[in-house]
mmCIF file of C-alpha atoms in Angstrom:
data_model
loop_
_atom_site.group_PDB
_atom_site.id
_atom_site.type_symbol
_atom_site.label_atom_id
_atom_site.label_comp_id
_atom_site.label_asym_id
_atom_site.label_seq_id
_atom_site.Cartn_x
_atom_site.Cartn_y
_atom_site.Cartn_z
ATOM 1 C CA UNK X 1 -5.716 -15.121 -26.614
ATOM 2 C CA UNK X 2 -4.219 -17.337 -23.828
ATOM 3 C CA UNK X 3 -0.940 -19.050 -24.700
ATOM 4 C CA UNK X 4 -2.414 -22.540 -24.265
ATOM 5 C CA UNK X 5 -5.286 -21.687 -26.668
ATOM 6 C CA UNK X 6 -2.805 -20.408 -29.255
ATOM 7 C CA UNK X 7 -0.856 -23.693 -29.101
ATOM 8 C CA UNK X 8 -4.031 -25.719 -29.605
ATOM 9 C CA UNK X 9 -5.147 -23.583 -32.576
ATOM 10 C CA UNK X 10 -1.724 -23.873 -34.242
ATOM 11 C CA UNK X 11 -1.807 -27.636 -33.897
ATOM 12 C CA UNK X 12 -5.269 -27.841 -35.515
ATOM 13 C CA UNK X 13 -4.173 -25.554 -38.361
ATOM 14 C CA UNK X 14 -1.134 -27.726 -39.119
ATOM 15 C CA UNK X 15 -3.207 -30.897 -39.137
ATOM 16 C CA UNK X 16 -5.775 -29.292 -41.448
ATOM 17 C CA UNK X 17 -3.034 -28.090 -43.808
ATOM 18 C CA UNK X 18 -1.599 -31.581 -44.068
ATOM 19 C CA UNK X 19 -5.014 -32.964 -44.994
ATOM 20 C CA UNK X 20 -5.598 -30.327 -47.709
ATOM 21 C CA UNK X 21 -2.362 -30.944 -49.617
ATOM 22 C CA UNK X 22 -3.177 -34.617 -50.081
ATOM 23 C CA UNK X 23 -1.653 -37.881 -49.062
ATOM 24 C CA UNK X 24 1.328 -37.485 -51.364
ATOM 25 C CA UNK X 25 2.633 -34.556 -49.350
ATOM 26 C CA UNK X 26 4.768 -34.931 -46.264
ATOM 27 C CA UNK X 27 2.590 -34.618 -43.152
ATOM 28 C CA UNK X 28 3.136 -31.508 -41.048
ATOM 29 C CA UNK X 29 3.499 -32.674 -37.469
ATOM 30 C CA UNK X 30 2.997 -30.624 -34.351
ATOM 31 C CA UNK X 31 6.259 -29.993 -32.494
ATOM 32 C CA UNK X 32 7.132 -32.472 -29.783
ATOM 33 C CA UNK X 33 7.591 -29.728 -27.243
ATOM 34 C CA UNK X 34 5.459 -26.614 -27.132
ATOM 35 C CA UNK X 35 7.433 -23.380 -27.214
ATOM 36 C CA UNK X 36 6.976 -20.954 -24.350
ATOM 37 C CA UNK X 37 7.283 -17.185 -24.218
ATOM 38 C CA UNK X 38 9.579 -17.319 -21.186
ATOM 39 C CA UNK X 39 11.814 -20.379 -21.524
ATOM 40 C CA UNK X 40 11.466 -23.618 -23.483
ATOM 41 C CA UNK X 41 12.979 -26.927 -22.367
ATOM 42 C CA UNK X 42 14.134 -29.102 -25.267
ATOM 43 C CA UNK X 43 15.129 -32.253 -23.408
ATOM 44 C CA UNK X 44 14.124 -34.393 -20.473
ATOM 45 C CA UNK X 45 16.237 -33.713 -17.397
ATOM 46 C CA UNK X 46 17.272 -36.322 -14.858
ATOM 47 C CA UNK X 47 19.857 -36.720 -12.132
ATOM 48 C CA UNK X 48 23.341 -36.063 -13.510
ATOM 49 C CA UNK X 49 22.263 -33.440 -16.043
ATOM 50 C CA UNK X 50 23.708 -29.937 -15.965
ATOM 51 C CA UNK X 51 23.268 -26.663 -17.764
ATOM 52 C CA UNK X 52 21.159 -23.529 -17.894
ATOM 53 C CA UNK X 53 18.000 -25.559 -18.493
ATOM 54 C CA UNK X 54 18.619 -27.308 -15.165
ATOM 55 C CA UNK X 55 19.046 -23.929 -13.481
ATOM 56 C CA UNK X 56 15.784 -22.694 -14.977
ATOM 57 C CA UNK X 57 14.063 -25.841 -13.712
ATOM 58 C CA UNK X 58 15.533 -25.407 -10.223
ATOM 59 C CA UNK X 59 14.077 -21.903 -9.973
ATOM 60 C CA UNK X 60 10.606 -23.250 -10.683
ATOM 61 C CA UNK X 61 10.764 -26.193 -8.263
ATOM 62 C CA UNK X 62 12.604 -24.267 -5.538
ATOM 63 C CA UNK X 63 9.446 -24.249 -3.434
ATOM 64 C CA UNK X 64 9.472 -28.050 -3.174
ATOM 65 C CA UNK X 65 12.545 -28.945 -1.078
ATOM 66 C CA UNK X 66 12.620 -31.251 1.905
ATOM 67 C CA UNK X 67 11.239 -29.447 4.954
ATOM 68 C CA UNK X 68 13.774 -26.943 6.242
ATOM 69 C CA UNK X 69 16.029 -27.322 3.205
ATOM 70 C CA UNK X 70 16.824 -25.046 0.261
ATOM 71 C CA UNK X 71 17.284 -26.115 -3.361
ATOM 72 C CA UNK X 72 20.557 -24.813 -4.812
ATOM 73 C CA UNK X 73 20.083 -22.958 -8.097
ATOM 74 C CA UNK X 74 23.410 -24.056 -9.541
ATOM 75 C CA UNK X 75 22.572 -25.833 -12.794
ATOM 76 C CA UNK X 76 23.520 -29.253 -11.398
ATOM 77 C CA UNK X 77 20.737 -31.856 -11.245
ATOM 78 C CA UNK X 78 21.534 -33.709 -8.029
ATOM 79 C CA UNK X 79 19.456 -35.790 -5.581
ATOM 80 C CA UNK X 80 17.870 -32.722 -3.962
ATOM 81 C CA UNK X 81 16.702 -31.409 -7.326
ATOM 82 C CA UNK X 82 15.331 -34.836 -8.251
ATOM 83 C CA UNK X 83 13.372 -34.968 -4.994
ATOM 84 C CA UNK X 84 12.050 -31.437 -5.573
ATOM 85 C CA UNK X 85 10.924 -32.307 -9.092
ATOM 86 C CA UNK X 86 9.173 -35.385 -7.711
ATOM 87 C CA UNK X 87 7.357 -33.297 -5.073
ATOM 88 C CA UNK X 88 6.343 -30.752 -7.711
ATOM 89 C CA UNK X 89 4.989 -33.533 -9.911
ATOM 90 C CA UNK X 90 3.106 -35.087 -7.026
ATOM 91 C CA UNK X 91 1.638 -31.708 -6.027
ATOM 92 C CA UNK X 92 0.095 -31.339 -9.479
ATOM 93 C CA UNK X 93 -1.049 -34.910 -9.984
ATOM 94 C CA UNK X 94 1.732 -35.950 -12.363
ATOM 95 C CA UNK X 95 3.775 -39.140 -12.323
ATOM 96 C CA UNK X 96 6.302 -38.475 -9.557
ATOM 97 C CA UNK X 97 9.336 -39.888 -11.371
ATOM 98 C CA UNK X 98 11.750 -37.117 -10.434
ATOM 99 C CA UNK X 99 12.628 -36.748 -14.117
ATOM 100 C CA UNK X 100 11.502 -33.497 -15.725
ATOM 101 C CA UNK X 101 9.629 -34.538 -18.854
ATOM 102 C CA UNK X 102 7.131 -33.033 -21.296
ATOM 103 C CA UNK X 103 4.241 -33.298 -18.805
ATOM 104 C CA UNK X 104 6.323 -31.509 -16.171
ATOM 105 C CA UNK X 105 7.226 -28.710 -18.567
ATOM 106 C CA UNK X 106 3.633 -28.351 -19.743
ATOM 107 C CA UNK X 107 2.561 -27.764 -16.150
ATOM 108 C CA UNK X 108 5.330 -25.180 -15.686
ATOM 109 C CA UNK X 109 4.304 -23.446 -18.934
ATOM 110 C CA UNK X 110 0.737 -23.362 -17.641
ATOM 111 C CA UNK X 111 1.902 -21.815 -14.373
ATOM 112 C CA UNK X 112 4.177 -19.091 -15.768
ATOM 113 C CA UNK X 113 3.708 -15.878 -17.699
ATOM 114 C CA UNK X 114 5.901 -14.689 -20.550
ATOM 115 C CA UNK X 115 8.074 -12.643 -18.151
ATOM 116 C CA UNK X 116 8.827 -15.896 -16.249
ATOM 117 C CA UNK X 117 6.853 -14.885 -13.159
ATOM 118 C CA UNK X 118 4.422 -17.483 -11.798
ATOM 119 C CA UNK X 119 0.753 -17.136 -12.627
ATOM 120 C CA UNK X 120 -0.407 -15.744 -9.296
ATOM 121 C CA UNK X 121 2.384 -13.244 -8.604
ATOM 122 C CA UNK X 122 4.062 -10.495 -10.587
ATOM 123 C CA UNK X 123 7.175 -8.380 -10.327
ATOM 124 C CA UNK X 124 5.147 -5.341 -9.304
ATOM 125 C CA UNK X 125 3.983 -7.107 -6.140
ATOM 126 C CA UNK X 126 7.600 -7.749 -5.141
ATOM 127 C CA UNK X 127 8.735 -4.176 -5.777
ATOM 128 C CA UNK X 128 7.333 -1.487 -3.492
ATOM 129 C CA UNK X 129 9.900 1.154 -4.271
ATOM 130 C CA UNK X 130 12.073 1.450 -7.356
ATOM 131 C CA UNK X 131 10.510 0.037 -10.504
ATOM 132 C CA UNK X 132 13.922 -0.424 -12.144
ATOM 133 C CA UNK X 133 15.162 -2.504 -9.161
ATOM 134 C CA UNK X 134 18.150 -0.237 -8.552
ATOM 135 C CA UNK X 135 19.458 1.286 -5.338
ATOM 136 C CA UNK X 136 19.532 -1.842 -3.199
ATOM 137 C CA UNK X 137 22.396 -3.881 -1.787
ATOM 138 C CA UNK X 138 22.913 -5.759 -5.080
ATOM 139 C CA UNK X 139 22.643 -4.929 -8.763
ATOM 140 C CA UNK X 140 19.201 -4.360 -10.238
ATOM 141 C CA UNK X 141 19.515 -7.575 -12.262
ATOM 142 C CA UNK X 142 20.369 -9.639 -9.188
ATOM 143 C CA UNK X 143 17.587 -8.099 -7.118
ATOM 144 C CA UNK X 144 15.029 -8.912 -9.814
ATOM 145 C CA UNK X 145 16.414 -12.441 -10.204
ATOM 146 C CA UNK X 146 16.147 -12.961 -6.446
ATOM 147 C CA UNK X 147 12.551 -11.741 -6.529
ATOM 148 C CA UNK X 148 11.729 -14.290 -9.223
ATOM 149 C CA UNK X 149 12.970 -17.118 -7.001
ATOM 150 C CA UNK X 150 10.894 -15.765 -4.131
ATOM 151 C CA UNK X 151 7.774 -15.663 -6.293
ATOM 152 C CA UNK X 152 8.127 -19.310 -7.308
ATOM 153 C CA UNK X 153 8.472 -20.277 -3.654
ATOM 154 C CA UNK X 154 5.357 -18.262 -2.876
ATOM 155 C CA UNK X 155 3.547 -19.984 -5.748
ATOM 156 C CA UNK X 156 4.382 -23.339 -4.158
ATOM 157 C CA UNK X 157 3.162 -22.081 -0.780
ATOM 158 C CA UNK X 158 -0.049 -20.803 -2.323
ATOM 159 C CA UNK X 159 -0.732 -24.146 -3.977
ATOM 160 C CA UNK X 160 -0.005 -26.069 -0.771
ATOM 161 C CA UNK X 161 -2.476 -23.841 1.097
ATOM 162 C CA UNK X 162 -5.380 -24.621 -1.195
ATOM 163 C CA UNK X 163 -4.660 -22.159 -4.010
ATOM 164 C CA UNK X 164 -6.026 -19.262 -1.998
ATOM 165 C CA UNK X 165 -4.422 -15.826 -2.448
ATOM 166 C CA UNK X 166 -1.365 -14.700 -0.511
ATOM 167 C CA UNK X 167 -1.132 -10.985 0.226
ATOM 168 C CA UNK X 168 2.337 -9.509 -0.303
ATOM 169 C CA UNK X 169 2.713 -6.258 1.631
ATOM 170 C CA UNK X 170 6.402 -5.536 0.994
ATOM 171 C CA UNK X 171 9.160 -6.762 -1.299
ATOM 172 C CA UNK X 172 12.277 -5.164 -2.778
ATOM 173 C CA UNK X 173 13.388 -1.838 -1.296
ATOM 174 C CA UNK X 174 16.123 0.553 -2.349
ATOM 175 C CA UNK X 175 18.282 1.868 0.479
ATOM 176 C CA UNK X 176 16.329 5.137 0.430
ATOM 177 C CA UNK X 177 13.002 3.346 0.685
ATOM 178 C CA UNK X 178 14.290 1.014 3.372
ATOM 179 C CA UNK X 179 15.442 3.994 5.456
ATOM 180 C CA UNK X 180 12.087 5.679 4.938
ATOM 181 C CA UNK X 181 10.117 2.746 6.376
ATOM 182 C CA UNK X 182 12.591 2.166 9.201
ATOM 183 C CA UNK X 183 13.971 -1.112 7.867
ATOM 184 C CA UNK X 184 17.091 -2.689 9.335
ATOM 185 C CA UNK X 185 20.327 -1.576 7.600
ATOM 186 C CA UNK X 186 20.987 -5.191 6.610
ATOM 187 C CA UNK X 187 17.377 -5.970 5.625
ATOM 188 C CA UNK X 188 16.942 -8.744 3.091
ATOM 189 C CA UNK X 189 14.479 -6.462 1.307
ATOM 190 C CA UNK X 190 17.560 -4.671 -0.037
ATOM 191 C CA UNK X 191 18.505 -7.880 -1.864
ATOM 192 C CA UNK X 192 15.131 -8.440 -3.499
ATOM 193 C CA UNK X 193 14.738 -11.919 -2.000
ATOM 194 C CA UNK X 194 12.349 -10.999 0.837
ATOM 195 C CA UNK X 195 8.583 -10.756 1.031
ATOM 196 C CA UNK X 196 6.310 -9.657 3.843
ATOM 197 C CA UNK X 197 2.971 -11.443 3.904
ATOM 198 C CA UNK X 198 -0.174 -10.087 5.492
ATOM 199 C CA UNK X 199 -3.016 -12.134 6.889
ATOM 200 C CA UNK X 200 -5.991 -12.859 4.658
ATOM 201 C CA UNK X 201 -7.402 -16.293 3.929
ATOM 202 C CA UNK X 202 -4.623 -17.626 6.182
ATOM 203 C CA UNK X 203 -3.350 -16.547 9.568
ATOM 204 C CA UNK X 204 0.167 -15.218 9.952
ATOM 205 C CA UNK X 205 1.109 -18.367 11.876
ATOM 206 C CA UNK X 206 -0.227 -20.603 9.091
ATOM 207 C CA UNK X 207 2.027 -18.723 6.675
ATOM 208 C CA UNK X 208 5.057 -18.962 8.969
ATOM 209 C CA UNK X 209 4.572 -22.694 9.463
ATOM 210 C CA UNK X 210 4.112 -23.427 5.761
ATOM 211 C CA UNK X 211 7.175 -21.345 4.855
ATOM 212 C CA UNK X 212 9.304 -23.998 6.582
ATOM 213 C CA UNK X 213 8.492 -26.364 3.708
ATOM 214 C CA UNK X 214 9.038 -23.891 0.871
ATOM 215 C CA UNK X 215 12.776 -23.201 0.812
ATOM 216 C CA UNK X 216 12.926 -20.074 2.965
ATOM 217 C CA UNK X 217 15.977 -19.807 5.210
ATOM 218 C CA UNK X 218 14.604 -16.652 6.815
ATOM 219 C CA UNK X 219 11.214 -16.675 8.556
ATOM 220 C CA UNK X 220 10.170 -13.936 10.990
ATOM 221 C CA UNK X 221 6.659 -13.654 12.373
ATOM 222 C CA UNK X 222 4.400 -13.121 15.361
ATOM 223 C CA UNK X 223 6.362 -12.868 18.569
ATOM 224 C CA UNK X 224 9.470 -11.494 16.846
ATOM 225 C CA UNK X 225 9.887 -7.733 17.472
ATOM 226 C CA UNK X 226 8.066 -5.660 14.868
ATOM 227 C CA UNK X 227 6.473 -8.671 13.145
ATOM 228 C CA UNK X 228 3.130 -9.129 14.862
ATOM 229 C CA UNK X 229 1.299 -7.777 11.804
ATOM 230 C CA UNK X 230 3.070 -9.768 9.080
ATOM 231 C CA UNK X 231 5.150 -12.846 8.328
ATOM 232 C CA UNK X 232 8.495 -12.155 6.687
ATOM 233 C CA UNK X 233 10.228 -14.723 4.450
ATOM 234 C CA UNK X 234 13.557 -14.574 2.633
ATOM 235 C CA UNK X 235 16.326 -16.814 1.311
ATOM 236 C CA UNK X 236 19.356 -15.617 3.255
ATOM 237 C CA UNK X 237 22.411 -17.882 3.308
ATOM 238 C CA UNK X 238 21.915 -19.311 6.806
ATOM 239 C CA UNK X 239 18.738 -20.506 8.511
ATOM 240 C CA UNK X 240 17.082 -18.109 10.937
ATOM 241 C CA UNK X 241 13.476 -18.823 11.903
ATOM 242 C CA UNK X 242 11.886 -16.766 14.665
ATOM 243 C CA UNK X 243 8.117 -16.656 14.941
ATOM 244 C CA UNK X 244 7.843 -17.795 18.566
ATOM 245 C CA UNK X 245 4.094 -17.220 18.906
ATOM 246 C CA UNK X 246 3.667 -19.751 16.091
ATOM 247 C CA UNK X 247 6.144 -22.299 17.395
ATOM 248 C CA UNK X 248 8.463 -21.604 14.458
ATOM 249 C CA UNK X 249 12.077 -21.392 15.612
ATOM 250 C CA UNK X 250 15.380 -22.611 14.222
#
């Protein structure tokens, strides 16, 4: 049964139970905030807040920065995070206050699965090599964490492009897998934060152009050597955009 259906059924059961025990009993109220299988926020978050709940929020709105910018996932709710929350809210028809409230969390809960991946992507899509995420340039835990951030950025891109599918053709690679496919020794695929996107509903240039608005510091596409058949995105530390056939350069 879908998570949202379970929440609704539990609420109805609690209301019915309160009615059966009579008016003298204390009413059983539904919880203010619905619990989630991945992560549950227990407070509204606004500029000035800090903590792990802010960090978890930043991961999920990381695909909504100002164009060409990247949202820091540092647990500090600053102006950039507020603006990203506002853009996320606006994208989904919510009140664009910039404060993460119950309506914002409900939308996030709707968008994410119990393993924290967004609804339209999964960890398997971002791992073409080693299912335990080991053997790359960083620890398995860091590689998987990086892939989660990438997926939420891709979810934002997907939504901005009309909620049509994006086709991921390559993600995390161990060093052995990277050597096997002829990847660069310093490939971002070794860090788990890269994704190669193939054409489908959208052209490679459409993907490269939209990636500029979704928090990707690295964009490589048509016109860049070896990238005429895919658009590569990653979140390296410094900006490097090179898809000259698409007019995407840094």
